[in-house]
Coordinates of N, CA, C and O in Angstrom, one line a residue:
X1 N 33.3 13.1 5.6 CA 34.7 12.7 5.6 C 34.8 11.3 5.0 O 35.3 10.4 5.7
X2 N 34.4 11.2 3.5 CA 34.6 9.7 2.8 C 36.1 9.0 2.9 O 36.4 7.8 2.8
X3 N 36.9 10.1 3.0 CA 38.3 9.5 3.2 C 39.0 9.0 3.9 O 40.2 8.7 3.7
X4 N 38.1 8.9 5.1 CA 38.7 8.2 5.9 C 37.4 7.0 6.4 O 36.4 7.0 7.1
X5 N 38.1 6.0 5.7 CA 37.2 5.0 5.9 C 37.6 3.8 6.3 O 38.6 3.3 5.7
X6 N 36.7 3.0 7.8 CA 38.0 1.8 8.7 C 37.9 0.4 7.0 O 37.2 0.2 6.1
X7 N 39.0 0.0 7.5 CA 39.2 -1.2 6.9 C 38.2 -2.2 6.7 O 37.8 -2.8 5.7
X8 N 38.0 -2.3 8.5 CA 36.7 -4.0 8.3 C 35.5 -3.1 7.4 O 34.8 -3.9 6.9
X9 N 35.1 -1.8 7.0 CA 33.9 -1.5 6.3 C 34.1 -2.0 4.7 O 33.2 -1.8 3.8
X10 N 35.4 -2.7 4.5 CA 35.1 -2.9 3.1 C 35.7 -1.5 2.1 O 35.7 -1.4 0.8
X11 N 35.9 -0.8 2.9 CA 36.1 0.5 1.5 C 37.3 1.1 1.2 O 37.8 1.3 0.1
X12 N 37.9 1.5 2.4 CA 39.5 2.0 2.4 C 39.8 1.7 3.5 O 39.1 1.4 4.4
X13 N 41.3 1.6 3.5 CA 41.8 1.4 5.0 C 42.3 2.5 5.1 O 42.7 3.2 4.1
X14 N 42.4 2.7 6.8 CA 43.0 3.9 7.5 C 44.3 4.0 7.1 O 45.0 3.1 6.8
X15 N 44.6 5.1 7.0 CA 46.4 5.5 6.5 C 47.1 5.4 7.6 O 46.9 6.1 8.6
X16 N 47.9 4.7 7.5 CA 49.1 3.8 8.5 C 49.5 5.4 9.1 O 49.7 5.2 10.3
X17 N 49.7 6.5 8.8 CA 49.4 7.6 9.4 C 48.2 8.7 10.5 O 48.1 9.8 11.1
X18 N 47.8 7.9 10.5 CA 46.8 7.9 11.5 C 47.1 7.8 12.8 O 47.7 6.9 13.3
X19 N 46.6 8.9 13.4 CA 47.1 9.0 15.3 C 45.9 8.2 15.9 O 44.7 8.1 15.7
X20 N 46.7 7.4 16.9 CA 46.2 6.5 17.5 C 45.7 5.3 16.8 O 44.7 5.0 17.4
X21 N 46.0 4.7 16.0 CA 45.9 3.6 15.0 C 45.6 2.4 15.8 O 44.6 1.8 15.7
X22 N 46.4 2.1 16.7 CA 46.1 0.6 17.1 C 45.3 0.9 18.2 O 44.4 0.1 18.3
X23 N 45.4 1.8 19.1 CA 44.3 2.2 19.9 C 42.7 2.1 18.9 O 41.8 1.3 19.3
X24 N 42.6 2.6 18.1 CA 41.4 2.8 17.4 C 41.1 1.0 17.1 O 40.1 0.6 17.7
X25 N 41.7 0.1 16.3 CA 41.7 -0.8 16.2 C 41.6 -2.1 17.2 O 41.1 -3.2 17.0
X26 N 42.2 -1.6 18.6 CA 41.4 -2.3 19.3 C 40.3 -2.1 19.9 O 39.8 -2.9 20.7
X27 N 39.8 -1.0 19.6 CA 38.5 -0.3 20.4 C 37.4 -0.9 19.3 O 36.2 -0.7 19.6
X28 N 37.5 -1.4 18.2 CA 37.1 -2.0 17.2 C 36.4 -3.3 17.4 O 35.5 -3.8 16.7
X29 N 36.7 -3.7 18.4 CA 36.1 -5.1 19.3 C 34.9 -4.9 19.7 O 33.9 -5.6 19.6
X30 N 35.0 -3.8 20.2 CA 33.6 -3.2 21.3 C 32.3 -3.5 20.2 O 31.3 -4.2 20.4
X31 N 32.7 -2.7 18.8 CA 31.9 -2.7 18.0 C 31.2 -3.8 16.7 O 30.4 -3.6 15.9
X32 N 32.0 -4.9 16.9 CA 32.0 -6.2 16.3 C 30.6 -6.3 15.7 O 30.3 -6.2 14.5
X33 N 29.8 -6.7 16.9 CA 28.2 -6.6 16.4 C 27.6 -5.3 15.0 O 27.0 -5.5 13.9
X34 N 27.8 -4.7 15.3 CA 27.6 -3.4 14.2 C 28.4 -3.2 13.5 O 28.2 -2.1 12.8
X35 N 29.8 -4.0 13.1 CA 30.7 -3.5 12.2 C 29.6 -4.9 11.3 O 29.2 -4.8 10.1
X36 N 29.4 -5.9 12.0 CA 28.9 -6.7 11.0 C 27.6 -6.9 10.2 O 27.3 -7.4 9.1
X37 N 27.1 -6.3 10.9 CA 25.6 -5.3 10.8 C 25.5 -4.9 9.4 O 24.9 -5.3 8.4
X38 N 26.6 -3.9 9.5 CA 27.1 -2.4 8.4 C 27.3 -3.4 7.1 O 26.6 -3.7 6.2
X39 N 28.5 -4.0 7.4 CA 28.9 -4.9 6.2 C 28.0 -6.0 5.3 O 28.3 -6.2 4.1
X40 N 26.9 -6.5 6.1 CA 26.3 -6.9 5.2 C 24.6 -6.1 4.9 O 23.6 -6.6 4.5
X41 N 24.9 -5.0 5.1 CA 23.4 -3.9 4.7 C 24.2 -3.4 3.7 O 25.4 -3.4 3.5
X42 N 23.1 -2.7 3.0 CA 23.3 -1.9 1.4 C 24.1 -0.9 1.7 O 24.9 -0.6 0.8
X43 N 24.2 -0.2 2.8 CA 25.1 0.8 3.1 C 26.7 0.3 2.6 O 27.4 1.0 1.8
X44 N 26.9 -0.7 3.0 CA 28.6 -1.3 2.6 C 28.8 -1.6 1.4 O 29.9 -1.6 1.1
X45 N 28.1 -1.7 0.7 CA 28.2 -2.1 -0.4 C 28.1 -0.8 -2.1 O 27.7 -0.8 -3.2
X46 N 28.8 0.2 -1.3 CA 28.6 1.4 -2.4 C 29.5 2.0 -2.1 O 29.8 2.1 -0.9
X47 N 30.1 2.5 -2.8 CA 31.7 3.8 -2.7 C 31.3 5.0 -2.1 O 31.9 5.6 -1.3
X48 N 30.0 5.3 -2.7 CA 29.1 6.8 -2.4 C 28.5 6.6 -0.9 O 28.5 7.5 -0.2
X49 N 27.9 5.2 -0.4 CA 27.1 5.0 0.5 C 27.8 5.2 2.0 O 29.0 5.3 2.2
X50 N 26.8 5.1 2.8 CA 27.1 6.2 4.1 C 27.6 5.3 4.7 O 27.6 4.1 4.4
X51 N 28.7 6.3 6.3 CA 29.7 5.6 6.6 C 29.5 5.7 8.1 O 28.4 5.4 8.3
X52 N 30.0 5.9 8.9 CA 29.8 6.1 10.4 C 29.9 7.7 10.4 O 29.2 8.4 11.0
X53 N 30.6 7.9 10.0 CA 31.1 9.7 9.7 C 29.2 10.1 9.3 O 28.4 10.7 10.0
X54 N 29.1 9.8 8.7 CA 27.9 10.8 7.7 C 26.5 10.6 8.4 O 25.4 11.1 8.2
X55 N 26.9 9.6 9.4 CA 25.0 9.3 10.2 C 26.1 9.9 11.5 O 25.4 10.6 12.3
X56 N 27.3 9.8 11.8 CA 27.0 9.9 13.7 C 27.5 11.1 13.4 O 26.7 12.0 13.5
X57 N 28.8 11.6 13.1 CA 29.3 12.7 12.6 C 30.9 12.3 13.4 O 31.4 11.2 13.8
X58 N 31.7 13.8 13.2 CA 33.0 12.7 13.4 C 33.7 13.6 14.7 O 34.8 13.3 15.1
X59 N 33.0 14.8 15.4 CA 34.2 15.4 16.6 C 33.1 15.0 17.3 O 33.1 13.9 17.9
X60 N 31.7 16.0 17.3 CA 30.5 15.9 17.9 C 29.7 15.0 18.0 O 28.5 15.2 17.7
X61 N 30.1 13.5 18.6 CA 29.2 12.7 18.2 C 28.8 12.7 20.0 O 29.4 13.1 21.0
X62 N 27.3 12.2 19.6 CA 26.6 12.6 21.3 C 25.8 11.4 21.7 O 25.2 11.3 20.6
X63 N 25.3 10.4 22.5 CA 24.6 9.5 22.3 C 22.9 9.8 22.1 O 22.2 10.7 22.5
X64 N 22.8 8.7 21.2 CA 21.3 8.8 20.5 C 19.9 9.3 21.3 O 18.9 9.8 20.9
X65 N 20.4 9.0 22.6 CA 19.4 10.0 23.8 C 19.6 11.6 23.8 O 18.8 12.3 24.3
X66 N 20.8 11.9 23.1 CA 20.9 13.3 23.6 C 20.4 14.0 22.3 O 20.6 13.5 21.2
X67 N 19.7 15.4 22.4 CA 19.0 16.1 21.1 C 19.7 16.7 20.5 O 19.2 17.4 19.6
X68 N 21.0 16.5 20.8 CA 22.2 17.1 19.7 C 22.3 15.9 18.8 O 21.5 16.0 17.8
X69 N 22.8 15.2 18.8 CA 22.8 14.2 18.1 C 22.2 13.2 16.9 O 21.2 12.5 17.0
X70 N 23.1 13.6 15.8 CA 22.8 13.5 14.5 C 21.9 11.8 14.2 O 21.2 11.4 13.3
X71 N 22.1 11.4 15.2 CA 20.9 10.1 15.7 C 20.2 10.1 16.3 O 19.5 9.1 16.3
X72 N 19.9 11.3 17.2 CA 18.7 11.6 18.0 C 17.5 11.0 17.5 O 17.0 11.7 16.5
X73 N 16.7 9.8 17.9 CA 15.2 9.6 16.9 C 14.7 11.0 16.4 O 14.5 10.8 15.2
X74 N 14.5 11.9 16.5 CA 13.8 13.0 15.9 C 14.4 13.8 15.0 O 13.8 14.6 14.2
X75 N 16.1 13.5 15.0 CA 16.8 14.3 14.1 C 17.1 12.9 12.6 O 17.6 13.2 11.5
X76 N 16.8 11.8 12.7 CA 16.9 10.5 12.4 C 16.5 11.3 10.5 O 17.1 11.2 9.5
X77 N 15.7 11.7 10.6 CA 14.7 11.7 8.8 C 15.9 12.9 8.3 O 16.4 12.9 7.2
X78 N 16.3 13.8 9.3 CA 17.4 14.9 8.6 C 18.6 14.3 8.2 O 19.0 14.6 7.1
X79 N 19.5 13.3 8.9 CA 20.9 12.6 9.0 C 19.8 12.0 7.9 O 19.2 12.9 7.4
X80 N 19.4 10.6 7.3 CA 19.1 10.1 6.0 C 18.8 11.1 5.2 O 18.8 10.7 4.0
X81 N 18.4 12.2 5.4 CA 18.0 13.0 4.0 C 19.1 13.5 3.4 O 19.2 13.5 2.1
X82 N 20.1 13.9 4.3 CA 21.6 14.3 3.6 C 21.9 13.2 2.0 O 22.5 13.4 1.0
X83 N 21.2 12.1 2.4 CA 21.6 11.6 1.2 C 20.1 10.5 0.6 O 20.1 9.7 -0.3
X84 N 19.5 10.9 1.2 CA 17.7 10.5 0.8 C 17.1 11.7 0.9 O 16.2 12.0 1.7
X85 N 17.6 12.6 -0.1 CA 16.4 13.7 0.0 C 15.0 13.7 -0.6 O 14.0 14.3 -0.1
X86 N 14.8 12.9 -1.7 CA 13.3 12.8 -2.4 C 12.6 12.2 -1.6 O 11.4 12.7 -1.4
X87 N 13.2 10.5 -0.7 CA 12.3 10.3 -0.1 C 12.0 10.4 1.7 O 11.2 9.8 2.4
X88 N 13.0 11.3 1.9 CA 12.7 12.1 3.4 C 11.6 13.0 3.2 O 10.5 13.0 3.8
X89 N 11.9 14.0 2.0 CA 10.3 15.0 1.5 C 9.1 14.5 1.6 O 8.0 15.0 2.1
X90 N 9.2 13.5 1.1 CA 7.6 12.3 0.7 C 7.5 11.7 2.2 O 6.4 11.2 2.4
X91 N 8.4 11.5 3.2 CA 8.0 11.0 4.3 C 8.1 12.6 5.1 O 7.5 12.2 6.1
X92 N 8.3 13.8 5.3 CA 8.1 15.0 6.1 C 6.6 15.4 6.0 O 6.0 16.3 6.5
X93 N 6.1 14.3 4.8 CA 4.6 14.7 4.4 C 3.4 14.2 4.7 O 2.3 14.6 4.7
X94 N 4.0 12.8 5.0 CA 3.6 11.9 5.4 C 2.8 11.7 7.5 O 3.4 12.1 8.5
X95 N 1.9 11.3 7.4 CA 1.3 11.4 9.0 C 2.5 10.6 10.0 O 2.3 10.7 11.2
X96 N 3.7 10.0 9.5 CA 4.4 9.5 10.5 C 5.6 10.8 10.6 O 6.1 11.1 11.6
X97 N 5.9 11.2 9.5 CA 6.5 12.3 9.1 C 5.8 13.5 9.7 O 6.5 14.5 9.4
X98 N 4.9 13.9 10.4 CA 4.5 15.4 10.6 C 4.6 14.6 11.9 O 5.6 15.0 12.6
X99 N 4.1 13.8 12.4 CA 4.2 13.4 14.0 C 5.8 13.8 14.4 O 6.2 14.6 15.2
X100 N 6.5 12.9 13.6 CA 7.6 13.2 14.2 C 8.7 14.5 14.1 O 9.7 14.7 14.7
X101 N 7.8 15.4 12.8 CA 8.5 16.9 13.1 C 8.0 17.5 14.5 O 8.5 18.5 15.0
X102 N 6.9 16.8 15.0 CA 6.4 17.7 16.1 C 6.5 17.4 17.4 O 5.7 17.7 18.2
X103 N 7.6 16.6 17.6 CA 8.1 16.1 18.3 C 7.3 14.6 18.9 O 7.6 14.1 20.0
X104 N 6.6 14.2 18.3 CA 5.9 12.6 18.8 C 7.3 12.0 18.8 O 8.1 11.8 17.9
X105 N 7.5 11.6 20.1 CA 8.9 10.3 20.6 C 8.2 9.1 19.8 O 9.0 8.7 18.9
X106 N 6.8 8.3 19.9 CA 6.6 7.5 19.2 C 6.1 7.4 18.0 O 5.5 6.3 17.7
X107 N 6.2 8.3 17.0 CA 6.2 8.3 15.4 C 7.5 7.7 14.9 O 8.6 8.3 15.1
X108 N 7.4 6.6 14.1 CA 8.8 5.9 13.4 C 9.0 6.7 12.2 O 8.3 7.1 11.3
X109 N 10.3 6.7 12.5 CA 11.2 7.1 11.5 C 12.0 6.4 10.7 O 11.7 5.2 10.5
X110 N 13.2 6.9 10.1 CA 13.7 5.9 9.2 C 14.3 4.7 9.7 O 14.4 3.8 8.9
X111 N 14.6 4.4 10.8 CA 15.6 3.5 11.7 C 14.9 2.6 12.2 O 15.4 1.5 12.5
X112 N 13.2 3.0 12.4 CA 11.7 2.4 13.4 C 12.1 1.3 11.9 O 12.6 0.3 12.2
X113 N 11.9 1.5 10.6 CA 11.4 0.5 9.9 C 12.0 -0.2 9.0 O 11.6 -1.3 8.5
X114 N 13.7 0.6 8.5 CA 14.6 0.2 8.3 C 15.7 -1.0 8.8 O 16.2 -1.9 8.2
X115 N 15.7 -0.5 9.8 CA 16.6 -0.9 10.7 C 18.1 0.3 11.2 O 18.2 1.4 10.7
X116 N 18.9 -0.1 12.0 CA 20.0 1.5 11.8 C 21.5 0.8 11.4 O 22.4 1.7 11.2
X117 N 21.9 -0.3 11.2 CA 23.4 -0.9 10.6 C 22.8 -1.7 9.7 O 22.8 -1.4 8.5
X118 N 22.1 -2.9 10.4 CA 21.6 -4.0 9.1 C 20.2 -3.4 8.6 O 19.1 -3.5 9.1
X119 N 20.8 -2.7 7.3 CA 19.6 -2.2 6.4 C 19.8 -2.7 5.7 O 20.9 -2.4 5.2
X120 N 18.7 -4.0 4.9 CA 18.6 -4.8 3.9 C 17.5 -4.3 2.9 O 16.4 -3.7 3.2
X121 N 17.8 -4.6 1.5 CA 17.1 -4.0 0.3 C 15.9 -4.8 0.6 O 16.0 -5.9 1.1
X122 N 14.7 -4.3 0.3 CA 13.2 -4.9 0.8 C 13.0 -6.0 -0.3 O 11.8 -6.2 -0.2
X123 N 13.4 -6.6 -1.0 CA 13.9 -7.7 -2.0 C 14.0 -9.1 -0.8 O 13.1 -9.9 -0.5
X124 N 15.2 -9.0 -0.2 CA 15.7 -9.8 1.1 C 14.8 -10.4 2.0 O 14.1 -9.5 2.5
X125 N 14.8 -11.3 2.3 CA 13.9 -12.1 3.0 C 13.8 -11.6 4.7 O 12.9 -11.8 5.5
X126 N 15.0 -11.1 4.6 CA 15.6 -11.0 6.2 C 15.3 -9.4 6.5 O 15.4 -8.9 7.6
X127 N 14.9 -8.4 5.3 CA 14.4 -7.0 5.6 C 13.4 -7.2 6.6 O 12.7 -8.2 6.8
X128 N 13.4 -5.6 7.5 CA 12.0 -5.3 8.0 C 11.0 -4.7 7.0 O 9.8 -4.5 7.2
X129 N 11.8 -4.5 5.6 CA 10.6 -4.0 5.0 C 10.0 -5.1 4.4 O 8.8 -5.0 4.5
X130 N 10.4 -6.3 3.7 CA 9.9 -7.5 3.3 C 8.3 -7.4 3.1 O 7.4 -7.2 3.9
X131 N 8.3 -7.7 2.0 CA 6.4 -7.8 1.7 C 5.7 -8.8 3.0 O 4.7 -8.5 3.5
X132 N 6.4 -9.8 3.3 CA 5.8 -11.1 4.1 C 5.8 -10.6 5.6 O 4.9 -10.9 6.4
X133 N 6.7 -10.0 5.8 CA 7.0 -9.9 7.0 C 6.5 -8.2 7.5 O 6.4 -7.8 8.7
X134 N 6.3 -7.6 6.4 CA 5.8 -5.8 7.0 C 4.9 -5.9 8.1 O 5.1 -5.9 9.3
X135 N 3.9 -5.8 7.3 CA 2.7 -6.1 8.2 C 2.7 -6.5 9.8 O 2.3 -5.8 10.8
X136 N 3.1 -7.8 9.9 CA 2.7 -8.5 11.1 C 4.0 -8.0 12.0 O 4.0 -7.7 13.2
X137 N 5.1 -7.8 10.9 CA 6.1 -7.2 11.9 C 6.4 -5.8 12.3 O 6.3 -5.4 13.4
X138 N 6.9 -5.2 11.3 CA 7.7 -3.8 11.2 C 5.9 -2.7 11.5 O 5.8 -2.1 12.5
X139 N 5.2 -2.7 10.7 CA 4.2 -2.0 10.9 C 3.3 -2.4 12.2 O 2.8 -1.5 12.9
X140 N 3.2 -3.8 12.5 CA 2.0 -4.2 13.8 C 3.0 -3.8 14.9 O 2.6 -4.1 16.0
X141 N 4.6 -2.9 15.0 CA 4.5 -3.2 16.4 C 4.1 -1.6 16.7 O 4.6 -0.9 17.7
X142 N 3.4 -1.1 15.9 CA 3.3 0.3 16.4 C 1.5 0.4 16.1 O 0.6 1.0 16.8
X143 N 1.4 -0.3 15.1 CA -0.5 -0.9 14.6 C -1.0 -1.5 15.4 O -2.2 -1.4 15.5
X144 N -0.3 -2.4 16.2 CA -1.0 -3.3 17.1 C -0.7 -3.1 18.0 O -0.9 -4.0 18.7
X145 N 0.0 -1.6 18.7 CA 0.2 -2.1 20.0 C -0.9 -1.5 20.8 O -1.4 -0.5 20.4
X146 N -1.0 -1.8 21.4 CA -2.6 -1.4 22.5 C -2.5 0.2 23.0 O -3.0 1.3 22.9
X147 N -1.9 -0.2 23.5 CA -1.0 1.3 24.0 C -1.4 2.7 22.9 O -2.0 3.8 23.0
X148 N -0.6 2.2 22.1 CA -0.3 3.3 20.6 C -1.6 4.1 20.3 O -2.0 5.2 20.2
X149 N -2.2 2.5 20.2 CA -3.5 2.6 19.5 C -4.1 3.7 19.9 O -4.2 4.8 19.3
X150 N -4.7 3.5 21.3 CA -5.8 3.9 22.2 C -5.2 5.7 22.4 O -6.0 6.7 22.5
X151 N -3.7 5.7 22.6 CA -3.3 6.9 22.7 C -3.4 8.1 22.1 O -3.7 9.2 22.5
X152 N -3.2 7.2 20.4 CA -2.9 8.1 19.4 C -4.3 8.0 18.8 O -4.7 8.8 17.9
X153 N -4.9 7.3 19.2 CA -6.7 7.1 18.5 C -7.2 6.1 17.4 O -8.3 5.9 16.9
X154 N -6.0 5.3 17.1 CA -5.7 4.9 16.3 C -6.7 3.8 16.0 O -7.3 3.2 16.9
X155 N -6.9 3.5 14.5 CA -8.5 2.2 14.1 C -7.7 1.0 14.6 O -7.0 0.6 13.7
X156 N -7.7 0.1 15.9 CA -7.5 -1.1 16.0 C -7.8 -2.0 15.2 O -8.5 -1.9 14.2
X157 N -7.0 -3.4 15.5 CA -7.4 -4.3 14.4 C -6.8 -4.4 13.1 O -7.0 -5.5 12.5
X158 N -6.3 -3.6 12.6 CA -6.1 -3.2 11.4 C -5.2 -4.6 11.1 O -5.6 -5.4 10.2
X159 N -4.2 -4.7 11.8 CA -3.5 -6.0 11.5 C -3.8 -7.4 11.9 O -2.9 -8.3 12.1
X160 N -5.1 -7.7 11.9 CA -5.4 -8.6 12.2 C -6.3 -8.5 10.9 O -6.2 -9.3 10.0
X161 N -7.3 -7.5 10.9 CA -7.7 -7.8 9.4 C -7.0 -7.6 7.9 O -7.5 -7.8 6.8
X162 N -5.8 -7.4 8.2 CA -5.2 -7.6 6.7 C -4.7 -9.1 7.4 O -5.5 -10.0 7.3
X163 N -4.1 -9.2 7.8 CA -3.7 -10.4 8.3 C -4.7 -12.0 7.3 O -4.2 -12.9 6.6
X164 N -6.4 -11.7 7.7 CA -7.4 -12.5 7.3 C -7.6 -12.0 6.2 O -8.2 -12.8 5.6
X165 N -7.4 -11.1 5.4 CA -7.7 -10.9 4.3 C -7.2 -11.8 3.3 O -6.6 -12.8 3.6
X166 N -7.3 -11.5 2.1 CA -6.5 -12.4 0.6 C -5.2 -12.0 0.8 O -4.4 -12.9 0.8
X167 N -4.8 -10.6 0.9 CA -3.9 -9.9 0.5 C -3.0 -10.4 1.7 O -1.8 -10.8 1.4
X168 N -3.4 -10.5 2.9 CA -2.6 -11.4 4.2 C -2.0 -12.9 3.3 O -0.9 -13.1 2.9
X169 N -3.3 -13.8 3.1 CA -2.9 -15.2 3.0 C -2.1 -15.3 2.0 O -1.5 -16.4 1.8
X170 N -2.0 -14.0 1.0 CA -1.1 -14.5 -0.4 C 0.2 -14.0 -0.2 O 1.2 -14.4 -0.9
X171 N 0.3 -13.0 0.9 CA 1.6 -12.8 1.6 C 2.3 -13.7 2.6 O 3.4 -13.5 3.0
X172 N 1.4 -14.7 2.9 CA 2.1 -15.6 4.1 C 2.7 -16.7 3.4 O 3.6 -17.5 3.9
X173 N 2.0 -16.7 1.8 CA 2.5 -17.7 0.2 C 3.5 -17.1 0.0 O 4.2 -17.8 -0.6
X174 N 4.3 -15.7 0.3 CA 5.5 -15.4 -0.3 C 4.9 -15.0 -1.8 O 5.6 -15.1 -2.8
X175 N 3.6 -14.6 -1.8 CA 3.5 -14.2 -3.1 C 3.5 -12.8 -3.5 O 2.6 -12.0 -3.1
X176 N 4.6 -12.6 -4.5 CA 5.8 -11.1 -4.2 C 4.6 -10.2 -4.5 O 4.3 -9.2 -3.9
X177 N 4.0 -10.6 -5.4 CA 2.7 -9.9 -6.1 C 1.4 -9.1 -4.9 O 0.4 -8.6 -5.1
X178 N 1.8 -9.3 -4.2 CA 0.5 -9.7 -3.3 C 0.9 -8.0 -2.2 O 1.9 -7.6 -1.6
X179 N -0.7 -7.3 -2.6 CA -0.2 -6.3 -1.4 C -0.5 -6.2 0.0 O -1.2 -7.0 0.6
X180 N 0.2 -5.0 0.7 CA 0.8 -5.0 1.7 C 0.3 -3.5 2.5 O -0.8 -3.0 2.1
X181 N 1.0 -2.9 3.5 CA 0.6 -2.0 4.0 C 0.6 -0.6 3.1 O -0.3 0.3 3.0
X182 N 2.4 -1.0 2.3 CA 2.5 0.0 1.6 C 1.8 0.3 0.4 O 1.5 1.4 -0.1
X183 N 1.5 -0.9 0.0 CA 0.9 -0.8 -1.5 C -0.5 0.4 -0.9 O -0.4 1.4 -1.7
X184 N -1.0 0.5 -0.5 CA -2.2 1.2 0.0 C -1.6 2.8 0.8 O -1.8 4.0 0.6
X185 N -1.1 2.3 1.4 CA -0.8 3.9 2.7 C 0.5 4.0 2.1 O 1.0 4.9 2.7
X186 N 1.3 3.7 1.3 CA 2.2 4.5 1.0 C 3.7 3.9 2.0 O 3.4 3.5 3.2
X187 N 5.0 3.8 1.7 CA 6.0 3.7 2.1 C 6.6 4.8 3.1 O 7.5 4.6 4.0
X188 N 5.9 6.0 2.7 CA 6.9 6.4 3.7 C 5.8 7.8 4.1 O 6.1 8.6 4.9

C-alpha cells in the first residue's frame, strides 16, 4: 500500500480524507523514536523503499512475538525478501540462513545485523555493518557470547583473534581497505 504514506516519513502525506486523521496523528507521538529511526536510514530515502505497510503489513499487524507476524524473528528474511530477493537467497544458504529456516530463535537474521528502523548504508560510521565496528560489535555478540558458543559448538575466540590480528589493527585505523568478517565468511 505505497499510497498511503504518513507525512513525518518524508514521502506523501495522508489525504486530508482519511478516517480518523487526527486520531492517527496523535497516536504518532507514541512512535517518535522510530519515526526518527526510519527517517534517517536508507529506507526513507527512496520512493520505491519500504514503508511501515510493506515490513508490518496494514489490517493484520501482530506483535513481533507472535508467529503470525510479518516481523516475527523467523519470518524477518521473508518480509525483506519481498524486496531483497537476491540477497535473502544467498542468505537462505547461508549457515545463519538454514539455522534460522529451522527454527533456531538464536540465528540472526536481517534485523540481528542490520538493524530494524535505523538501517544505515555500511559506508556510515554509525552502521552495524561498518567495517570497524562488525566484528567486535554486530558479529562478537553472537561470536563471543559464551553461551552461543558452547551451545551451538561454536570455535571460541574467534573474535579476539581477528581482533590481534593485522586485519583487526588496520580496522581499528579505520582502514576501509582492511578485512573483516565478511570479506572471508561472506555477508550474508
Amino acid at each position: 500500500m505505497k499510497s498511503l504514506r504518513i507525512g513525518v516519513y518524508g514521502a506523501r502525506g495522508i489525504p486530508s480524507t482519511y478516517s480518523g486523521y487526527e486520531t492517527f496523528l496523535s497516536a504518532l507521538d507514541e512512535f517518535s523514536e522510530i519515526i526518527e529511526a526510519y527517517r534517517a536510514s536508507v529506507h526513507s530515502r527512496s520512493e520505491d523503499a519500504a514503508t511501515c505497510n510493506d515490513c508490518h503489513g496494514t489490517h493484520a499487524i501482530y506483535s513481533a512475538a507472535d508467529p503470525r507476524s510479518t516481523v516475527n524473528h523467523l519470518k524477518v528474511p521473508a518480509t525483506c525478501g519481498q524486496c531483497h530477493e537476491e540477497i535473502t537467497a544467498i542468505f537462505n544458504t547461508s549457515v545463519h540462513g538454514r539455522a534460522a529456516t529451522h527454527g533456531v530463535r538464536e540465528a540472526p537474521v536481517c534485523t540481528d545485523c542490520h538493524g530494524e528502523h535505523l538501517i544505515l548504508s555500511a559506508k556510515d560510521p554509525d552502521s552495524k555493518t561498518y567495517g570497524r565496528t562488525l566484528a567486535t560489535e554486530t558479529c562478537a555478540r553472537c561470536h563471543d557470547d559464551p553461551v552461543i558458543v558452547a551451545k551451538y559448538r561454536l570455535q571460541g575466540g574467534v573474535v579476539g583473534s581477528y581482533v590481534d590480528s593485522y586485519h583487526g589493527w588496520a580496522t581499528r585505523l579505520d582502514d576501509a581497505s582492511s578485512a573483516s568478517c565478511v570479506s572471508c565468511h561472506t555477508a550474508h
